[in-house]
Short mmCIF file of C-alpha atoms and ligand atoms in Angstrom, two decimals:
data_model
loop_
_atom_site.label_atom_id
_atom_site.label_comp_id
_atom_site.label_asym_id
_atom_site.label_seq_id
_atom_site.Cartn_x
_atom_site.Cartn_y
_atom_site.Cartn_z
CA MET A 292 0.93 10.79 10.35
CA THR A 293 2.06 9.51 6.97
CA ARG A 294 5.04 7.24 6.91
CA ARG A 295 7.16 7.17 3.76
CA PRO A 296 7.37 3.55 2.54
CA LEU A 297 10.88 2.07 2.64
CA VAL A 298 12.03 -0.78 0.43
CA ALA A 299 15.38 -1.94 1.79
CA GLY A 300 17.73 -4.49 0.24
CA ASN A 301 20.00 -6.60 2.43
CA TRP A 302 22.75 -8.07 0.27
CA LYS A 303 24.16 -10.09 3.19
CA MET A 304 27.53 -11.68 2.28
CA ASN A 305 26.98 -11.24 -1.46
CA GLY A 306 28.41 -8.84 -3.99
CA LEU A 307 31.78 -8.00 -5.52
CA ARG A 308 32.94 -4.74 -7.08
CA ALA A 309 31.34 -5.81 -10.38
CA SER A 310 27.96 -5.82 -8.62
CA VAL A 311 27.92 -2.04 -8.97
CA VAL A 312 26.12 -2.64 -12.29
CA GLU A 313 23.06 -3.77 -10.31
CA LEU A 314 23.19 -0.65 -8.16
CA GLU A 315 23.50 1.50 -11.29
CA ALA A 316 20.50 -0.23 -12.86
CA MET A 317 18.45 0.36 -9.69
CA ILE A 318 19.38 4.04 -9.75
CA ALA A 319 18.41 4.30 -13.42
CA ALA A 320 15.01 2.76 -12.68
CA TYR A 321 14.42 4.91 -9.59
CA ASP A 322 12.60 7.63 -11.49
CA SER A 323 10.70 10.60 -10.10
CA HIS A 324 7.40 8.66 -9.94
CA LEU A 325 8.93 5.93 -7.83
CA GLN A 326 10.89 8.43 -5.73
CA ALA A 327 7.61 10.18 -4.91
CA ARG A 328 6.10 6.92 -3.65
CA ALA A 329 8.87 5.05 -1.84
CA GLU A 330 12.34 5.36 -0.37
CA LEU A 331 14.89 2.83 -1.62
CA LEU A 332 17.89 1.55 0.32
CA ILE A 333 20.63 -0.95 -0.47
CA CYS A 334 22.80 -2.43 2.29
CA PRO A 335 25.84 -4.01 0.62
CA PRO A 336 28.66 -5.85 2.41
CA ALA A 337 31.23 -3.66 4.15
CA THR A 338 33.73 -3.98 1.30
CA LEU A 339 31.33 -2.13 -1.02
CA LEU A 340 30.32 0.44 1.58
CA ALA A 341 33.38 2.47 0.65
CA SER A 342 32.32 2.91 -2.99
CA PHE A 343 28.51 2.63 -3.18
CA PRO A 344 27.58 5.95 -1.50
CA ALA A 345 29.46 7.93 -4.15
CA VAL A 346 27.75 5.96 -6.92
CA ALA A 347 24.33 6.62 -5.38
CA ALA A 348 24.96 10.27 -4.48
CA GLY A 349 22.20 12.53 -5.77
CA SER A 350 20.02 9.59 -6.89
CA GLY A 351 17.78 9.50 -3.82
CA LEU A 352 18.66 5.84 -3.31
CA ALA A 353 20.20 5.43 0.16
CA ILE A 354 23.05 3.15 1.17
CA GLY A 355 23.35 1.36 4.50
CA ALA A 356 25.46 -1.14 6.41
CA GLN A 357 24.48 -4.52 7.84
CA ASP A 358 25.92 -4.20 11.34
CA CYS A 359 27.98 -1.91 13.54
CA HIS A 360 29.95 -2.09 16.81
CA PRO A 361 28.60 -0.16 19.81
CA ALA A 362 31.85 1.76 20.35
CA PRO A 363 32.93 4.69 18.15
CA CYS A 364 36.49 3.36 17.73
CA GLY A 365 39.03 1.18 19.50
CA ALA A 366 40.65 -2.23 19.73
CA HIS A 367 37.91 -4.35 18.11
CA THR A 368 39.55 -6.30 15.29
CA GLY A 369 37.28 -6.83 12.32
CA ASP A 370 34.49 -4.56 13.54
CA ILE A 371 33.16 -1.36 12.03
CA SER A 372 31.70 1.52 14.03
CA ALA A 373 28.58 3.54 13.31
CA GLU A 374 30.80 6.60 12.91
CA MET A 375 32.82 4.81 10.21
CA ILE A 376 29.62 3.88 8.39
CA ALA A 377 28.43 7.49 8.49
CA ASP A 378 31.88 8.64 7.37
CA ALA A 379 31.62 6.32 4.34
CA GLY A 380 28.48 8.22 3.31
CA ALA A 381 25.89 5.67 4.38
CA GLY A 382 22.72 6.68 6.22
CA PHE A 383 21.31 3.43 7.62
CA VAL A 384 22.46 0.31 9.45
CA ILE A 385 20.63 -3.00 9.84
CA LEU A 386 20.94 -4.27 13.43
CA GLY A 387 20.07 -7.55 15.14
CA HIS A 388 19.30 -9.49 11.97
CA SER A 389 18.42 -13.07 12.92
CA GLU A 390 21.53 -14.32 11.11
CA ARG A 391 23.68 -12.14 13.40
CA ARG A 392 21.69 -13.20 16.44
CA ALA A 393 22.29 -16.85 15.43
CA ASP A 394 25.84 -16.70 13.99
CA HIS A 395 27.31 -14.20 16.45
CA GLY A 396 25.16 -14.68 19.54
CA GLU A 397 23.81 -11.14 19.45
CA THR A 398 21.38 -10.45 22.29
CA ASP A 399 18.63 -7.86 22.61
CA SER A 400 20.80 -5.79 24.95
CA LEU A 401 23.73 -5.77 22.51
CA VAL A 402 21.40 -4.78 19.67
CA ARG A 403 20.11 -1.95 21.84
CA LEU A 404 23.67 -0.68 22.44
CA LYS A 405 24.28 -0.82 18.69
CA ALA A 406 21.07 1.13 18.04
CA GLU A 407 22.27 3.78 20.49
CA ALA A 408 25.57 3.90 18.60
CA ALA A 409 23.72 4.33 15.31
CA ARG A 410 21.77 7.28 16.72
CA ARG A 411 24.97 8.81 18.12
CA ALA A 412 26.46 8.69 14.61
CA GLY A 413 23.36 10.08 12.91
CA LEU A 414 22.38 6.81 11.24
CA VAL A 415 18.89 5.34 11.00
CA ALA A 416 18.86 1.91 12.69
CA ILE A 417 16.79 -0.89 11.16
CA VAL A 418 16.26 -3.17 14.15
CA CYS A 419 15.24 -6.71 13.19
CA VAL A 420 12.98 -8.96 15.25
CA GLY A 421 11.23 -12.24 14.50
CA GLU A 422 10.19 -15.57 15.92
CA SER A 423 11.43 -19.08 15.06
CA GLU A 424 9.11 -21.68 13.60
CA ALA A 425 8.97 -23.57 16.91
CA GLU A 426 7.99 -20.36 18.72
CA ARG A 427 5.19 -19.69 16.23
CA ASP A 428 3.97 -23.28 16.43
CA ALA A 429 3.87 -22.95 20.20
CA GLY A 430 1.66 -19.85 19.88
CA ARG A 431 4.41 -17.60 21.27
CA ALA A 432 5.19 -15.45 18.21
CA LEU A 433 3.62 -12.21 19.51
CA GLU A 434 5.17 -12.56 22.94
CA ILE A 435 8.64 -13.28 21.51
CA VAL A 436 8.60 -10.39 19.05
CA VAL A 437 7.18 -7.85 21.47
CA GLY A 438 9.82 -8.95 23.99
CA GLN A 439 12.61 -8.52 21.42
CA LEU A 440 11.28 -5.06 20.61
CA ALA A 441 11.29 -4.04 24.26
CA GLY A 442 14.86 -5.24 24.72
CA SER A 443 16.42 -4.13 21.42
CA ILE A 444 15.11 -0.59 21.03
CA PRO A 445 16.69 2.27 22.95
CA ASP A 446 14.73 4.79 25.00
CA GLY A 447 13.86 7.96 23.13
CA ALA A 448 13.69 6.30 19.71
CA THR A 449 11.86 8.28 17.02
CA GLY A 450 10.74 7.76 13.46
CA ALA A 451 13.80 9.75 12.39
CA ASP A 452 16.31 7.31 13.88
CA LEU A 453 14.50 3.97 14.02
CA VAL A 454 12.89 1.53 11.60
CA VAL A 455 11.72 -1.91 12.79
CA ALA A 456 11.81 -4.98 10.55
CA TYR A 457 9.63 -7.98 11.42
CA GLU A 458 11.30 -11.03 9.91
CA PRO A 459 9.98 -14.44 10.95
CA ILE A 460 13.13 -16.60 10.92
CA TRP A 461 11.31 -19.45 9.17
CA ALA A 462 10.35 -17.14 6.28
CA ILE A 463 13.90 -15.93 5.51
CA GLY A 464 15.23 -17.44 2.31
CA THR A 465 12.64 -20.21 2.33
CA GLY A 466 9.99 -18.95 -0.07
CA ARG A 467 7.45 -19.23 2.75
CA THR A 468 5.61 -16.23 4.20
CA PRO A 469 3.10 -15.82 7.03
CA SER A 470 -0.55 -15.41 6.13
CA GLU A 471 -1.78 -11.88 5.52
CA ALA A 472 -3.74 -12.09 8.78
CA ASP A 473 -0.61 -13.11 10.71
CA ILE A 474 1.42 -10.21 9.28
CA VAL A 475 -1.34 -7.72 10.11
CA GLU A 476 -1.68 -9.15 13.62
CA MET A 477 2.07 -8.92 14.27
CA HIS A 478 2.49 -5.42 12.85
CA GLY A 479 -0.53 -4.26 14.85
CA ALA A 480 0.97 -5.74 18.02
CA MET A 481 4.32 -4.04 17.32
CA ARG A 482 2.62 -0.69 16.70
CA ALA A 483 0.66 -1.06 19.94
CA ALA A 484 3.83 -1.87 21.90
CA LEU A 485 5.62 1.14 20.40
CA ARG A 486 2.64 3.38 21.20
CA GLU A 487 2.64 2.21 24.78
CA ARG A 488 6.33 3.06 25.13
CA PHE A 489 6.77 6.11 22.89
CA GLY A 490 3.30 7.62 22.66
CA ALA A 491 2.51 9.60 19.52
CA GLU A 492 6.11 9.21 18.31
CA ALA A 493 5.28 5.58 17.51
CA GLU A 494 3.17 6.72 14.54
CA GLY A 495 6.32 7.84 12.73
CA ILE A 496 8.30 4.61 13.19
CA ARG A 497 8.22 2.52 10.03
CA LEU A 498 7.50 -1.20 10.37
CA LEU A 499 8.94 -3.32 7.55
CA TYR A 500 8.06 -6.91 6.76
CA GLY A 501 10.94 -9.20 5.72
CA GLY A 502 11.18 -12.85 4.68
CA SER A 503 10.82 -14.14 1.13
CA VAL A 504 9.48 -10.87 -0.28
CA LYS A 505 9.40 -11.25 -4.08
CA PRO A 506 7.83 -9.35 -6.98
CA GLU A 507 5.02 -11.94 -6.93
CA ASN A 508 3.93 -11.27 -3.34
CA ALA A 509 5.01 -7.64 -2.84
CA GLY A 510 1.73 -6.23 -4.16
CA THR A 511 -0.19 -8.08 -1.45
CA ILE A 512 2.20 -7.74 1.47
CA LEU A 513 3.09 -4.07 1.01
CA LYS A 514 -0.56 -3.01 1.06
CA LEU A 515 -1.30 -4.60 4.43
CA GLU A 516 -2.17 -2.37 7.36
CA ASP A 517 0.86 -1.15 9.34
CA VAL A 518 3.31 -2.57 6.77
CA ASP A 519 5.44 0.43 5.82
CA GLY A 520 7.82 -1.36 3.50
CA ALA A 521 9.98 -4.43 3.10
CA LEU A 522 13.40 -5.74 4.02
CA VAL A 523 14.41 -7.85 1.03
CA GLY A 524 17.26 -10.35 0.93
CA GLY A 525 17.64 -12.60 -2.12
CA ALA A 526 15.39 -10.56 -4.41
CA SER A 527 17.42 -7.38 -3.73
CA LEU A 528 20.56 -8.69 -5.42
CA LYS A 529 19.21 -8.02 -8.91
CA ALA A 530 17.87 -4.66 -10.00
CA ALA A 531 15.00 -6.23 -11.96
CA SER A 532 13.45 -8.01 -8.98
CA PHE A 533 14.24 -5.27 -6.44
CA ILE A 534 12.67 -2.57 -8.60
CA ALA A 535 9.69 -4.81 -9.39
CA ILE A 536 9.06 -5.07 -5.63
CA ALA A 537 9.32 -1.29 -5.14
CA ARG A 538 6.90 -0.73 -8.02
CA ALA A 539 4.17 -2.26 -5.89
CA TYR A 540 3.88 1.32 -4.59
CA LEU A 541 3.12 2.84 -8.01
P1 PGA B 1501 14.99 -13.09 2.01
O1 PGA B 1501 15.81 -12.44 3.24
O2 PGA B 1501 14.27 -11.97 1.32
O3 PGA B 1501 16.06 -13.70 1.14
O4 PGA B 1501 14.05 -14.09 2.59
C1 PGA B 1501 15.25 -11.42 4.01
C2 PGA B 1501 16.24 -10.97 5.06
O5 PGA B 1501 16.89 -11.79 5.69
O6 PGA B 1501 16.39 -9.75 5.29
#
């Protein structure tokens, strides 16, 4: 099965209305050659989720959110539901990012409920997993990540509604990345765990690498076995660096 590469940008808590110029520049650079090779996605903050889908409409570049609540609506001040995200015209939602796990105490079981909500609303969930530096140093990285996968992913997941992002916490925003061998080992272990649980369906689930992906290292990382794309933070804020990363697929 061939998996379409996905280069996803996570803007985190960055971006004002004026940042639409970066989105427009990305769309302009997302020509037919690049479209044929890779899918592009930008996940802006919720304030821009209302306007970005219309800007990107017809461009092939997808828009996504960074979190959702498990419930479709209700008394949950400050939260946004998967249905609201879909209604805004977005197609994806990042779930269980390590910053949400750390800042908001999100657990695997909550992430799983959110992933179920995303599927209910017709969104593709990008479920994030990744070990801390102490866990890697203790030789527990594979065990931690495979455990997070088991707890965070709903039953019946398919390549049409789930993407997994492996993001070692110590590599996020630090300029450090795991060795090529460590990325291949982790992605192979995730694929094996998905195969065990979902059978042949696992072949369609894209596995992204995230953590200090830059134009300088994208060419190496994106060609590794079982790496089906990237989840990019800092380097996704500017069109020049985001597009340079995606061009690793040309
Ligand atoms: P980074 O962030 O690319 O800035 O390291 C990645 C992420 O947190 O998704």
